[in-house]
Every structure is written in C-alpha cells, then in structure tokens.
C-alpha cells in the first residue's frame, strides 16, 4: 500500500483540479454569452430569455454586476432546493431516480463509515503486528487496514461481526429504496399524461403469408384476435438508406449556411473551397454554388430512395406498431402470448416515439440471436485483451517493477517528489484515459445486437460496461504484478484459489483505488459541471453557423444523462466501498465525498442542463439493485478468501451464510418489486381508461395516434394519409384476401368494419 504522502499528493492535485473546475464554472455560468450553455433546459422549456437582449454592448458579453461574483456559489444551494415531486415534473422520473442512486450511496456508506472508524480502525491500529515484524516495510496507512492483524488473530471476529452488520444495513437500505422507487414509478404512470406508447404494442416476426401483404396480414390477425380493442397499425419500413441521405443533406446545409454567412459579412469576396478530401486539395470552386448543387443532387437521390421505399415490397419489414382503443387492450396484447408458436407474433410494449431506435427495426428478427451471440464472443475477447493495457497502467503503481525493467530510471524514480506523483496520481489518470474510448465501443456493440429503443441500448451497454469495469478495473487492478504475472496467476491456479489470490491482494491496492476515486470521482465530476466541450462547440457554431434565434437554439447542446456509461461507473464505487469497508475503511471517506459532490452536480445538471432523450419511468432500477447486490456478494466472497490466507479458516466458515442470505434477499426483492418495472397492471390500465373517457369523452384517439409511429424521414412528406372510414358501421366481419379460411374463426368476406380499417394507413406517393 502506498504511503500517506502519496495519497496526500494525489489528493492535493485532484482537490486543486476539482476546485479549479468549480471556480471556472461559477464564473463562466454567470456570463451572458454563456447563458445558453449552462441553462439550455430552461430555454427549451421557453421560460428563459437571453440576457444579451438587455444592457450595453459590453454587458451583452460580460457580466458587469459585481454582486453576482460575490454570490458565485449560490448554484449549490439552488440545486438542492427543488422538491422531488417538482423535480419529477420538471425533468422526468428517469432523471429524478438517477440522482437518487448517489443519495443511496450516501445512505449506505455514511453509517458504514462511522461504524468502521469507531470499531475497525482502532482494532487495526492497535494490533501492532507490522511494528513487531522488523523484516516488513510498511507505511502508517497500512496500520489502518486489516493487514496490521497477525495470522490467526482473534481480532478478525470484529471484522466478521462488522461484515454482518454492514450486510444487514445494506439489505435494509436497498429494500426501502426499492419500495420507494416502485411507488414513485406506479404513481408516475398513474398520473402521466396521455402518450402514444400507452396504447401501442410493437409486434415482431410477423410470419409471411402468400395471399396478403404484411400490412394486410397484421390487420387481419389483430382484427380477429383483438376484435373489440384493435384500432390501427403502422408497418415498419427499412428507411435506413433514406435516413442516411437526409442526414447527409443536413450536413451540407450547415456548410451552405456557413459560407452564406461568410459572404454576407464580406459581399466583395465570394467564398471558395477545394473539392478534395477535407478541402485540402482538388479544384477550387465557388463554395456556395458547390453546396447548392450538391444539395440539389442529394434531394433528387432522396426522392428516388423515398419512392423506392414506398413501392418496393422488400422495404416492408415483418414488424408493425399496433395501436389499441384502450390502455387495457394494449396491456393484454403486450403481456400475453399471441399464438401457440412462441416465436411468431412476438409482442412487447412499444417504446415512446422519441425512444424508438429506427435503424434497428429494419433488422430481421431471425438475425438477432446470431448478432447477440457474436457480440457476446466479441465482448469476451475485448474484456480479456483490455487486461493488458490495464495491467501496464497498474504497473505504474509498482515502482519495483519499473526499476527492474528500466534500471536506468532508478535514480530519477527514487526522488521523493516524483515517487509520490508516480504512485499517487499517474495510475489513476492513465486508467481514466484508457477508459475514454470504451463506452463508444460498447454502445456500438449494443447497437449491432439490434435493440429497438434508446433506453434498451443504454441498459444493455450499462451491463457490458459494468462487466468490463468489474473484470478489468477491479479484478485487473487488484491482482498484484505485471500483465504476464496476472495472466500466469489465473492460468496456473485452480478456480477455488482465485478468491484467495484476489482477497490477499485487496489491502495492497487501496492506495491505487483512492487515487482512482479522486481522479474519476472528484476531478471528473467537477469537470462534468464545467461542460467545456459543449461550451467550445456552442461558440464555434454561434460564430459560423447561426443566423437566426432558431439557429442559436439548435446550436445548444443540452446533452442528457448517459445511463449506459455513468451508472456502471457509480456501481464501481459501490463495489469498492463494500469490498473495502471491512478491509481498509480509509477508502470510505473518499467515496462519500464522491457521492456527495456527484449528487450536488448532477442535480444541478438535470435541473438546468440535461434534456432527456426518452422517459422510461425508472425502468433501469432493477439493474441498479441487482448490481449492488452482486457487489455485496463479491465483497463477502473476497473477505472469505482474505481470511482463509490468514489462518482464520474456522472463523471464515461463519461468513458462509452471508452470500446465501444476499442471494435470498435478491430473490425476495425481485419477486416483490420487479414485476412493476416489467408489466403494467390491468387494474391500473382500466382506471386510467375510465378516467380518460369521463374527462374527455370526445377524444379522437385515431387522430391522436395516426402519425405517432411514422418513421421520422416521412413526417414531412405526407407519405401516409388516413383511409376513409365509415364511423357508423360496426359489422364484426374481417377483411382478408386469403384463399383459404381454415384458420379464420369468422367469416372473412370483405367489409370495412370499424374494427379492421380504423386508423389504417394507406401508402401514397409524396407530393
């Protein structure tokens, strides 16, 4: 374990970095020119106007009110003042529940830290084992850990007792939090305004029919099997190529706006550009005419591709969004098996329209299993081979390895100041750098797997990222030695020895994780509130692309809570806290500072900055709960492994019930609360339907849902229009073109009943 001076250097660097970021933010946020960067949510809500419209030319750019600089820290209490119900209404349940994860960390670790410092730290400090072993080199910080206890010491019973206390306290906090979140979710769903996804089901793997198109087949199936509740449907089109053309056109239009702005500023000189790669070489041409011509050509390609999608039967996917007349009807369909073949007519709740990830709807359902198998294999190899750079980073904390491999550096390394920086700061920052590109890789892998919603992509990415952090950052950093020594340990030891290897190494790596917590948790969170990248990009766009207030609004980048990458990082802190609570309690104050700072910063961000892409009503919470329980079980197993190496085998047996109790606790919570995050109660659905019919008897649900699940590239092109419907006709007969009626339970003579063609879309060419 590193010395107090190493930790002191790391703490000094990271505290100064965090304070620097926070002070920079406090000053930048009150400048009128940056108002849209630090308060974009209020602009999007239409409740804030730019302060640059008022005052002198100077005050439009710089805040000249000196009193605001005196109150530059008032954003901190302001972030805590908004009550939670108001926060849910303002930012959504996802955001409000997300910040409760940080609050959950404080609820768990503050009492644990108090107990650990009252009981375990004195037990460790007064043992005196390290002082009596003259052959051992140690630092004062080692005396605070379990390393200071001799083999077979009776003092291990204090740690075993505290392991039980910490476990039951964690059970209590988790159960109460799960209960609170479940209640919040059910209340949120009950009070939620009308949304298209409440009435809509996504149907996949529609079987082919020789006599009917996909649209006709879907209509026939649901009009027969959900006769009283089926309203309409929207088939899914493979419009990925068309969407790509639309995106390319947006990029060209941005460049056209840029050059038109340049020309407007200097009419005497027409802007020119080179047509080669990145504008570095090629023929020099008139930039405005070039982009106008390119956009015109792209518009022709776009029209051709749109016509192809409309007319080509192969562009229609065997999937559809099916809407119902009531939430009750949608709930029955989404939560039941449709046919005796469980692989056909697969139904699930449709994501809300803004949550739909349209490119993946074009993936045939039969490909999904193959894609996910390939990505699982790829994740295994990515996790395994990433161990090499992680191990190299870890070797930075082992000066003996560096001196052995590079002996000429020994005189330099032995300098106290440099030694403290190398051991106390570099490993944490190097690991942080290595992990920067990882989330993008994992998100790409989740996308390839074929998930159809952004929320699903984020949850799957979070699972992958957590597995990666657990294997590489935690296990890879805990095991002592270089990359090859780590690999050798795992290959040549039996599986039941791994807990002993990892457990024995845990106390020695406390310093590394302290530095990691400070780099990632302190400085990293402080950098989050500064929003340096969005700040720079906003001013670049504002200088070159913005011509109107609408352009300026589009230049804002409010961002959102990226659950796929931020939640697994939080879980790493839960894992470290639970593992080191008994072994080296000195880590707990650093983790508590992280949870406190992060709670403050992210509450501020969701109030003033982030604009969520979707609202899942806290559907991610079961994953949060499960990963904390996994961390708890891991901490218990590693404690048993550590004690088994300290000639405390008999006392180790006393810990065996803890993992069993943790698994039992998980199953109790899963059975009690998880169904509320998967299914929508039919009783609640009926209550909402009844209230809505009473409060809004004239609601035209068909009109409300008609464009909800049309692909975004068609929204402005009138691709679909409602077919004429006879409102009065209530004939239950179902329209079909099948030659055989063997599988049809009612007469299938064509009839335009309200149960079959209500809300059905017919394809029309664009005008």
PDB file of N, CA and C in Angstrom, residues 427-507:
ATOM      1  N   UNK A 427      -1.223   6.480 -11.999  1.00  0.00           N
ATOM      2  CA  UNK A 427      -2.040   5.302 -12.306  1.00  0.00           C
ATOM      3  C   UNK A 427      -3.510   5.635 -12.506  1.00  0.00           C
ATOM      4  N   UNK A 428      -4.054   6.484 -11.662  1.00  0.00           N
ATOM      5  CA  UNK A 428      -5.463   6.829 -11.783  1.00  0.00           C
ATOM      6  C   UNK A 428      -5.770   7.584 -13.065  1.00  0.00           C
ATOM      7  N   UNK A 429      -4.937   8.558 -13.419  1.00  0.00           N
ATOM      8  CA  UNK A 429      -5.188   9.338 -14.630  1.00  0.00           C
ATOM      9  C   UNK A 429      -4.948   8.503 -15.878  1.00  0.00           C
ATOM     10  N   UNK A 430      -3.954   7.614 -15.856  1.00  0.00           N
ATOM     11  CA  UNK A 430      -3.701   6.743 -17.007  1.00  0.00           C
ATOM     12  C   UNK A 430      -4.871   5.800 -17.238  1.00  0.00           C
ATOM     13  N   UNK A 431      -5.411   5.222 -16.168  1.00  0.00           N
ATOM     14  CA  UNK A 431      -6.561   4.332 -16.306  1.00  0.00           C
ATOM     15  C   UNK A 431      -7.767   5.090 -16.840  1.00  0.00           C
ATOM     16  N   UNK A 432      -7.962   6.306 -16.385  1.00  0.00           N
ATOM     17  CA  UNK A 432      -9.070   7.131 -16.867  1.00  0.00           C
ATOM     18  C   UNK A 432      -8.955   7.373 -18.371  1.00  0.00           C
ATOM     19  N   UNK A 433      -7.744   7.628 -18.846  1.00  0.00           N
ATOM     20  CA  UNK A 433      -7.517   7.863 -20.278  1.00  0.00           C
ATOM     21  C   UNK A 433      -7.824   6.616 -21.086  1.00  0.00           C
ATOM     22  N   UNK A 434      -7.379   5.447 -20.591  1.00  0.00           N
ATOM     23  CA  UNK A 434      -7.631   4.200 -21.298  1.00  0.00           C
ATOM     24  C   UNK A 434      -9.127   3.922 -21.445  1.00  0.00           C
ATOM     25  N   UNK A 435      -9.926   4.367 -20.480  1.00  0.00           N
ATOM     26  CA  UNK A 435     -11.349   4.053 -20.472  1.00  0.00           C
ATOM     27  C   UNK A 435     -12.191   5.042 -21.268  1.00  0.00           C
ATOM     28  N   UNK A 436     -11.589   6.084 -21.831  1.00  0.00           N
ATOM     29  CA  UNK A 436     -12.354   7.114 -22.534  1.00  0.00           C
ATOM     30  C   UNK A 436     -13.069   6.548 -23.759  1.00  0.00           C
ATOM     31  N   UNK A 437     -12.370   5.728 -24.542  1.00  0.00           N
ATOM     32  CA  UNK A 437     -12.940   5.230 -25.795  1.00  0.00           C
ATOM     33  C   UNK A 437     -13.853   4.037 -25.592  1.00  0.00           C
ATOM     34  N   UNK A 438     -13.808   3.422 -24.424  1.00  0.00           N
ATOM     35  CA  UNK A 438     -14.549   2.183 -24.205  1.00  0.00           C
ATOM     36  C   UNK A 438     -16.065   2.338 -24.344  1.00  0.00           C
ATOM     37  N   UNK A 439     -16.718   3.357 -23.750  1.00  0.00           N
ATOM     38  CA  UNK A 439     -18.178   3.445 -23.876  1.00  0.00           C
ATOM     39  C   UNK A 439     -18.673   3.474 -25.316  1.00  0.00           C
ATOM     40  N   UNK A 440     -17.952   4.179 -26.199  1.00  0.00           N
ATOM     41  CA  UNK A 440     -18.372   4.230 -27.606  1.00  0.00           C
ATOM     42  C   UNK A 440     -18.306   2.842 -28.244  1.00  0.00           C
ATOM     43  N   UNK A 441     -17.278   2.065 -27.898  1.00  0.00           N
ATOM     44  CA  UNK A 441     -17.150   0.707 -28.431  1.00  0.00           C
ATOM     45  C   UNK A 441     -18.308  -0.158 -27.953  1.00  0.00           C
ATOM     46  N   UNK A 442     -18.622  -0.079 -26.668  1.00  0.00           N
ATOM     47  CA  UNK A 442     -19.686  -0.913 -26.106  1.00  0.00           C
ATOM     48  C   UNK A 442     -21.056  -0.502 -26.638  1.00  0.00           C
ATOM     49  N   UNK A 443     -21.281   0.801 -26.844  1.00  0.00           N
ATOM     50  CA  UNK A 443     -22.547   1.242 -27.422  1.00  0.00           C
ATOM     51  C   UNK A 443     -22.705   0.723 -28.848  1.00  0.00           C
ATOM     52  N   UNK A 444     -21.623   0.713 -29.614  1.00  0.00           N
ATOM     53  CA  UNK A 444     -21.662   0.162 -30.970  1.00  0.00           C
ATOM     54  C   UNK A 444     -22.019  -1.318 -30.938  1.00  0.00           C
ATOM     55  N   UNK A 445     -21.453  -2.051 -30.000  1.00  0.00           N
ATOM     56  CA  UNK A 445     -21.759  -3.473 -29.873  1.00  0.00           C
ATOM     57  C   UNK A 445     -23.231  -3.691 -29.523  1.00  0.00           C
ATOM     58  N   UNK A 446     -23.766  -2.869 -28.631  1.00  0.00           N
ATOM     59  CA  UNK A 446     -25.186  -2.979 -28.276  1.00  0.00           C
ATOM     60  C   UNK A 446     -26.073  -2.645 -29.470  1.00  0.00           C
ATOM     61  N   UNK A 447     -25.658  -1.662 -30.268  1.00  0.00           N
ATOM     62  CA  UNK A 447     -26.416  -1.307 -31.465  1.00  0.00           C
ATOM     63  C   UNK A 447     -26.455  -2.466 -32.443  1.00  0.00           C
ATOM     64  N   UNK A 448     -25.326  -3.119 -32.636  1.00  0.00           N
ATOM     65  CA  UNK A 448     -25.259  -4.264 -33.547  1.00  0.00           C
ATOM     66  C   UNK A 448     -26.173  -5.390 -33.074  1.00  0.00           C
ATOM     67  N   UNK A 449     -26.351  -5.513 -31.761  1.00  0.00           N
ATOM     68  CA  UNK A 449     -27.219  -6.568 -31.228  1.00  0.00           C
ATOM     69  C   UNK A 449     -28.672  -6.399 -31.647  1.00  0.00           C
ATOM     70  N   UNK A 450     -29.076  -5.175 -32.020  1.00  0.00           N
ATOM     71  CA  UNK A 450     -30.404  -4.997 -32.597  1.00  0.00           C
ATOM     72  C   UNK A 450     -31.488  -4.506 -31.665  1.00  0.00           C
ATOM     73  N   UNK A 451     -31.139  -3.880 -30.567  1.00  0.00           N
ATOM     74  CA  UNK A 451     -32.163  -3.361 -29.650  1.00  0.00           C
ATOM     75  C   UNK A 451     -32.916  -2.215 -30.313  1.00  0.00           C
ATOM     76  N   UNK A 452     -34.220  -2.164 -30.064  1.00  0.00           N
ATOM     77  CA  UNK A 452     -35.078  -1.255 -30.833  1.00  0.00           C
ATOM     78  C   UNK A 452     -35.393   0.053 -30.125  1.00  0.00           C
ATOM     79  N   UNK A 453     -34.837   0.273 -28.953  1.00  0.00           N
ATOM     80  CA  UNK A 453     -35.090   1.535 -28.248  1.00  0.00           C
ATOM     81  C   UNK A 453     -33.786   2.085 -27.693  1.00  0.00           C
ATOM     82  N   UNK A 454     -33.734   3.395 -27.552  1.00  0.00           N
ATOM     83  CA  UNK A 454     -32.550   4.029 -26.973  1.00  0.00           C
ATOM     84  C   UNK A 454     -32.375   3.617 -25.520  1.00  0.00           C
ATOM     85  N   UNK A 455     -33.491   3.485 -24.795  1.00  0.00           N
ATOM     86  CA  UNK A 455     -33.397   3.057 -23.402  1.00  0.00           C
ATOM     87  C   UNK A 455     -32.867   1.635 -23.305  1.00  0.00           C
ATOM     88  N   UNK A 456     -33.301   0.770 -24.222  1.00  0.00           N
ATOM     89  CA  UNK A 456     -32.778  -0.596 -24.242  1.00  0.00           C
ATOM     90  C   UNK A 456     -31.303  -0.634 -24.573  1.00  0.00           C
ATOM     91  N   UNK A 457     -30.883   0.209 -25.507  1.00  0.00           N
ATOM     92  CA  UNK A 457     -29.456   0.292 -25.846  1.00  0.00           C
ATOM     93  C   UNK A 457     -28.642   0.727 -24.632  1.00  0.00           C
ATOM     94  N   UNK A 458     -29.143   1.708 -23.909  1.00  0.00           N
ATOM     95  CA  UNK A 458     -28.416   2.197 -22.735  1.00  0.00           C
ATOM     96  C   UNK A 458     -28.330   1.143 -21.639  1.00  0.00           C
ATOM     97  N   UNK A 459     -29.422   0.427 -21.401  1.00  0.00           N
ATOM     98  CA  UNK A 459     -29.395  -0.594 -20.356  1.00  0.00           C
ATOM     99  C   UNK A 459     -28.455  -1.739 -20.723  1.00  0.00           C
ATOM    100  N   UNK A 460     -28.458  -2.135 -21.982  1.00  0.00           N
ATOM    101  CA  UNK A 460     -27.557  -3.212 -22.407  1.00  0.00           C
ATOM    102  C   UNK A 460     -26.106  -2.768 -22.358  1.00  0.00           C
ATOM    103  N   UNK A 461     -25.839  -1.548 -22.778  1.00  0.00           N
ATOM    104  CA  UNK A 461     -24.481  -1.016 -22.705  1.00  0.00           C
ATOM    105  C   UNK A 461     -24.015  -0.938 -21.260  1.00  0.00           C
ATOM    106  N   UNK A 462     -24.909  -0.560 -20.364  1.00  0.00           N
ATOM    107  CA  UNK A 462     -24.557  -0.482 -18.945  1.00  0.00           C
ATOM    108  C   UNK A 462     -24.146  -1.852 -18.407  1.00  0.00           C
ATOM    109  N   UNK A 463     -24.848  -2.901 -18.822  1.00  0.00           N
ATOM    110  CA  UNK A 463     -24.489  -4.250 -18.371  1.00  0.00           C
ATOM    111  C   UNK A 463     -23.094  -4.630 -18.851  1.00  0.00           C
ATOM    112  N   UNK A 464     -22.808  -4.334 -20.111  1.00  0.00           N
ATOM    113  CA  UNK A 464     -21.485  -4.652 -20.661  1.00  0.00           C
ATOM    114  C   UNK A 464     -20.392  -3.847 -19.945  1.00  0.00           C
ATOM    115  N   UNK A 465     -20.681  -2.569 -19.745  1.00  0.00           N
ATOM    116  CA  UNK A 465     -19.674  -1.697 -19.138  1.00  0.00           C
ATOM    117  C   UNK A 465     -19.386  -2.117 -17.701  1.00  0.00           C
ATOM    118  N   UNK A 466     -20.437  -2.511 -16.979  1.00  0.00           N
ATOM    119  CA  UNK A 466     -20.229  -2.949 -15.599  1.00  0.00           C
ATOM    120  C   UNK A 466     -19.379  -4.216 -15.554  1.00  0.00           C
ATOM    121  N   UNK A 467     -19.681  -5.166 -16.444  1.00  0.00           N
ATOM    122  CA  UNK A 467     -18.866  -6.391 -16.507  1.00  0.00           C
ATOM    123  C   UNK A 467     -17.415  -6.055 -16.799  1.00  0.00           C
ATOM    124  N   UNK A 468     -17.219  -5.121 -17.719  1.00  0.00           N
ATOM    125  CA  UNK A 468     -15.854  -4.732 -18.088  1.00  0.00           C
ATOM    126  C   UNK A 468     -15.138  -4.079 -16.910  1.00  0.00           C
ATOM    127  N   UNK A 469     -15.805  -3.153 -16.227  1.00  0.00           N
ATOM    128  CA  UNK A 469     -15.176  -2.481 -15.094  1.00  0.00           C
ATOM    129  C   UNK A 469     -14.867  -3.465 -13.969  1.00  0.00           C
ATOM    130  N   UNK A 470     -15.762  -4.414 -13.761  1.00  0.00           N
ATOM    131  CA  UNK A 470     -15.537  -5.390 -12.701  1.00  0.00           C
ATOM    132  C   UNK A 470     -14.321  -6.264 -13.005  1.00  0.00           C
ATOM    133  N   UNK A 471     -14.245  -6.765 -14.240  1.00  0.00           N
ATOM    134  CA  UNK A 471     -13.162  -7.689 -14.590  1.00  0.00           C
ATOM    135  C   UNK A 471     -11.840  -6.954 -14.730  1.00  0.00           C
ATOM    136  N   UNK A 472     -11.845  -5.843 -15.449  1.00  0.00           N
ATOM    137  CA  UNK A 472     -10.583  -5.181 -15.771  1.00  0.00           C
ATOM    138  C   UNK A 472     -10.144  -4.168 -14.718  1.00  0.00           C
ATOM    139  N   UNK A 473     -11.028  -3.246 -14.378  1.00  0.00           N
ATOM    140  CA  UNK A 473     -10.615  -2.188 -13.456  1.00  0.00           C
ATOM    141  C   UNK A 473     -10.473  -2.726 -12.033  1.00  0.00           C
ATOM    142  N   UNK A 474     -11.452  -3.529 -11.604  1.00  0.00           N
ATOM    143  CA  UNK A 474     -11.379  -4.033 -10.234  1.00  0.00           C
ATOM    144  C   UNK A 474     -10.445  -5.242 -10.125  1.00  0.00           C
ATOM    145  N   UNK A 475     -10.831  -6.357 -10.757  1.00  0.00           N
ATOM    146  CA  UNK A 475     -10.001  -7.561 -10.631  1.00  0.00           C
ATOM    147  C   UNK A 475      -8.620  -7.349 -11.245  1.00  0.00           C
ATOM    148  N   UNK A 476      -8.571  -6.704 -12.420  1.00  0.00           N
ATOM    149  CA  UNK A 476      -7.293  -6.496 -13.090  1.00  0.00           C
ATOM    150  C   UNK A 476      -6.353  -5.610 -12.300  1.00  0.00           C
ATOM    151  N   UNK A 477      -6.900  -4.667 -11.537  1.00  0.00           N
ATOM    152  CA  UNK A 477      -6.054  -3.777 -10.749  1.00  0.00           C
ATOM    153  C   UNK A 477      -5.694  -4.369  -9.394  1.00  0.00           C
ATOM    154  N   UNK A 478      -6.557  -5.247  -8.872  1.00  0.00           N
ATOM    155  CA  UNK A 478      -6.314  -5.821  -7.556  1.00  0.00           C
ATOM    156  C   UNK A 478      -5.175  -6.831  -7.578  1.00  0.00           C
ATOM    157  N   UNK A 479      -5.154  -7.669  -8.601  1.00  0.00           N
ATOM    158  CA  UNK A 479      -4.152  -8.738  -8.630  1.00  0.00           C
ATOM    159  C   UNK A 479      -2.771  -8.123  -8.830  1.00  0.00           C
ATOM    160  N   UNK A 480      -1.848  -8.469  -7.991  1.00  0.00           N
ATOM    161  CA  UNK A 480      -0.524  -7.868  -7.986  1.00  0.00           C
ATOM    162  C   UNK A 480       0.305  -8.366  -9.157  1.00  0.00           C
ATOM    163  N   UNK A 481       1.152  -7.509  -9.689  1.00  0.00           N
ATOM    164  CA  UNK A 481       2.135  -7.940 -10.668  1.00  0.00           C
ATOM    165  C   UNK A 481       1.923  -7.324 -12.029  1.00  0.00           C
ATOM    166  N   UNK A 482       2.782  -7.698 -12.943  1.00  0.00           N
ATOM    167  CA  UNK A 482       2.712  -7.206 -14.312  1.00  0.00           C
ATOM    168  C   UNK A 482       1.668  -7.998 -15.075  1.00  0.00           C
ATOM    169  N   UNK A 483       1.500  -7.649 -16.346  1.00  0.00           N
ATOM    170  CA  UNK A 483       0.482  -8.310 -17.162  1.00  0.00           C
ATOM    171  C   UNK A 483       0.708  -9.810 -17.231  1.00  0.00           C
ATOM    172  N   UNK A 484       1.933 -10.210 -17.435  1.00  0.00           N
ATOM    173  CA  UNK A 484       2.204 -11.637 -17.582  1.00  0.00           C
ATOM    174  C   UNK A 484       2.051 -12.370 -16.246  1.00  0.00           C
ATOM    175  N   UNK A 485       2.402 -11.711 -15.162  1.00  0.00           N
ATOM    176  CA  UNK A 485       2.220 -12.342 -13.863  1.00  0.00           C
ATOM    177  C   UNK A 485       0.735 -12.520 -13.554  1.00  0.00           C
ATOM    178  N   UNK A 486      -0.065 -11.549 -13.914  1.00  0.00           N
ATOM    179  CA  UNK A 486      -1.501 -11.682 -13.697  1.00  0.00           C
ATOM    180  C   UNK A 486      -2.059 -12.837 -14.509  1.00  0.00           C
ATOM    181  N   UNK A 487      -1.688 -12.888 -15.770  1.00  0.00           N
ATOM    182  CA  UNK A 487      -2.160 -13.965 -16.627  1.00  0.00           C
ATOM    183  C   UNK A 487      -1.718 -15.309 -16.083  1.00  0.00           C
ATOM    184  N   UNK A 488      -0.488 -15.395 -15.614  1.00  0.00           N
ATOM    185  CA  UNK A 488       0.041 -16.641 -15.079  1.00  0.00           C
ATOM    186  C   UNK A 488      -0.728 -17.073 -13.825  1.00  0.00           C
ATOM    187  N   UNK A 489      -1.105 -16.104 -12.984  1.00  0.00           N
ATOM    188  CA  UNK A 489      -1.853 -16.436 -11.768  1.00  0.00           C
ATOM    189  C   UNK A 489      -3.178 -17.114 -12.095  1.00  0.00           C
ATOM    190  N   UNK A 490      -3.877 -16.566 -13.079  1.00  0.00           N
ATOM    191  CA  UNK A 490      -5.181 -17.116 -13.403  1.00  0.00           C
ATOM    192  C   UNK A 490      -5.075 -18.468 -14.110  1.00  0.00           C
ATOM    193  N   UNK A 491      -4.066 -18.627 -14.948  1.00  0.00           N
ATOM    194  CA  UNK A 491      -3.943 -19.859 -15.731  1.00  0.00           C
ATOM    195  C   UNK A 491      -3.498 -21.029 -14.870  1.00  0.00           C
ATOM    196  N   UNK A 492      -2.573 -20.794 -13.947  1.00  0.00           N
ATOM    197  CA  UNK A 492      -1.955 -21.886 -13.209  1.00  0.00           C
ATOM    198  C   UNK A 492      -2.545 -22.122 -11.824  1.00  0.00           C
ATOM    199  N   UNK A 493      -3.606 -21.382 -11.475  1.00  0.00           N
ATOM    200  CA  UNK A 493      -4.248 -21.620 -10.189  1.00  0.00           C
ATOM    201  C   UNK A 493      -5.633 -22.209 -10.427  1.00  0.00           C
ATOM    202  N   UNK A 494      -6.062 -23.086  -9.524  1.00  0.00           N
ATOM    203  CA  UNK A 494      -7.399 -23.642  -9.622  1.00  0.00           C
ATOM    204  C   UNK A 494      -8.417 -22.557  -9.311  1.00  0.00           C
ATOM    205  N   UNK A 495      -9.650 -22.793  -9.757  1.00  0.00           N
ATOM    206  CA  UNK A 495     -10.682 -21.765  -9.628  1.00  0.00           C
ATOM    207  C   UNK A 495     -10.955 -21.414  -8.173  1.00  0.00           C
ATOM    208  N   UNK A 496     -10.889 -22.405  -7.267  1.00  0.00           N
ATOM    209  CA  UNK A 496     -11.197 -22.100  -5.875  1.00  0.00           C
ATOM    210  C   UNK A 496     -10.097 -21.307  -5.178  1.00  0.00           C
ATOM    211  N   UNK A 497      -8.956 -21.119  -5.860  1.00  0.00           N
ATOM    212  CA  UNK A 497      -7.874 -20.308  -5.294  1.00  0.00           C
ATOM    213  C   UNK A 497      -7.996 -18.830  -5.679  1.00  0.00           C
ATOM    214  N   UNK A 498      -8.826 -18.537  -6.677  1.00  0.00           N
ATOM    215  CA  UNK A 498      -8.936 -17.157  -7.151  1.00  0.00           C
ATOM    216  C   UNK A 498      -9.416 -16.215  -6.049  1.00  0.00           C
ATOM    217  N   UNK A 499     -10.458 -16.566  -5.242  1.00  0.00           N
ATOM    218  CA  UNK A 499     -10.831 -15.648  -4.149  1.00  0.00           C
ATOM    219  C   UNK A 499      -9.685 -15.388  -3.180  1.00  0.00           C
ATOM    220  N   UNK A 500      -8.831 -16.395  -2.941  1.00  0.00           N
ATOM    221  CA  UNK A 500      -7.701 -16.190  -2.044  1.00  0.00           C
ATOM    222  C   UNK A 500      -6.685 -15.236  -2.662  1.00  0.00           C
ATOM    223  N   UNK A 501      -6.408 -15.418  -3.963  1.00  0.00           N
ATOM    224  CA  UNK A 501      -5.438 -14.553  -4.650  1.00  0.00           C
ATOM    225  C   UNK A 501      -5.918 -13.100  -4.621  1.00  0.00           C
ATOM    226  N   UNK A 502      -7.205 -12.908  -5.014  1.00  0.00           N
ATOM    227  CA  UNK A 502      -7.746 -11.556  -5.067  1.00  0.00           C
ATOM    228  C   UNK A 502      -7.878 -10.977  -3.660  1.00  0.00           C
ATOM    229  N   UNK A 503      -8.396 -11.789  -2.729  1.00  0.00           N
ATOM    230  CA  UNK A 503      -8.580 -11.308  -1.366  1.00  0.00           C
ATOM    231  C   UNK A 503      -7.290 -10.868  -0.718  1.00  0.00           C
ATOM    232  N   UNK A 504      -6.203 -11.626  -0.942  1.00  0.00           N
ATOM    233  CA  UNK A 504      -4.917 -11.280  -0.344  1.00  0.00           C
ATOM    234  C   UNK A 504      -4.351  -9.999  -0.935  1.00  0.00           C
ATOM    235  N   UNK A 505      -4.719  -9.706  -2.191  1.00  0.00           N
ATOM    236  CA  UNK A 505      -4.170  -8.529  -2.858  1.00  0.00           C
ATOM    237  C   UNK A 505      -4.945  -7.258  -2.553  1.00  0.00           C
ATOM    238  N   UNK A 506      -6.178  -7.391  -2.063  1.00  0.00           N
ATOM    239  CA  UNK A 506      -7.042  -6.219  -1.876  1.00  0.00           C
ATOM    240  C   UNK A 506      -6.422  -5.151  -0.985  1.00  0.00           C
ATOM    241  N   UNK A 507      -5.917  -5.476   0.205  1.00  0.00           N
ATOM    242  CA  UNK A 507      -5.369  -4.394   1.052  1.00  0.00           C
ATOM    243  C   UNK A 507      -4.220  -3.640   0.404  1.00  0.00           C
TER     244      UNK A 507
END
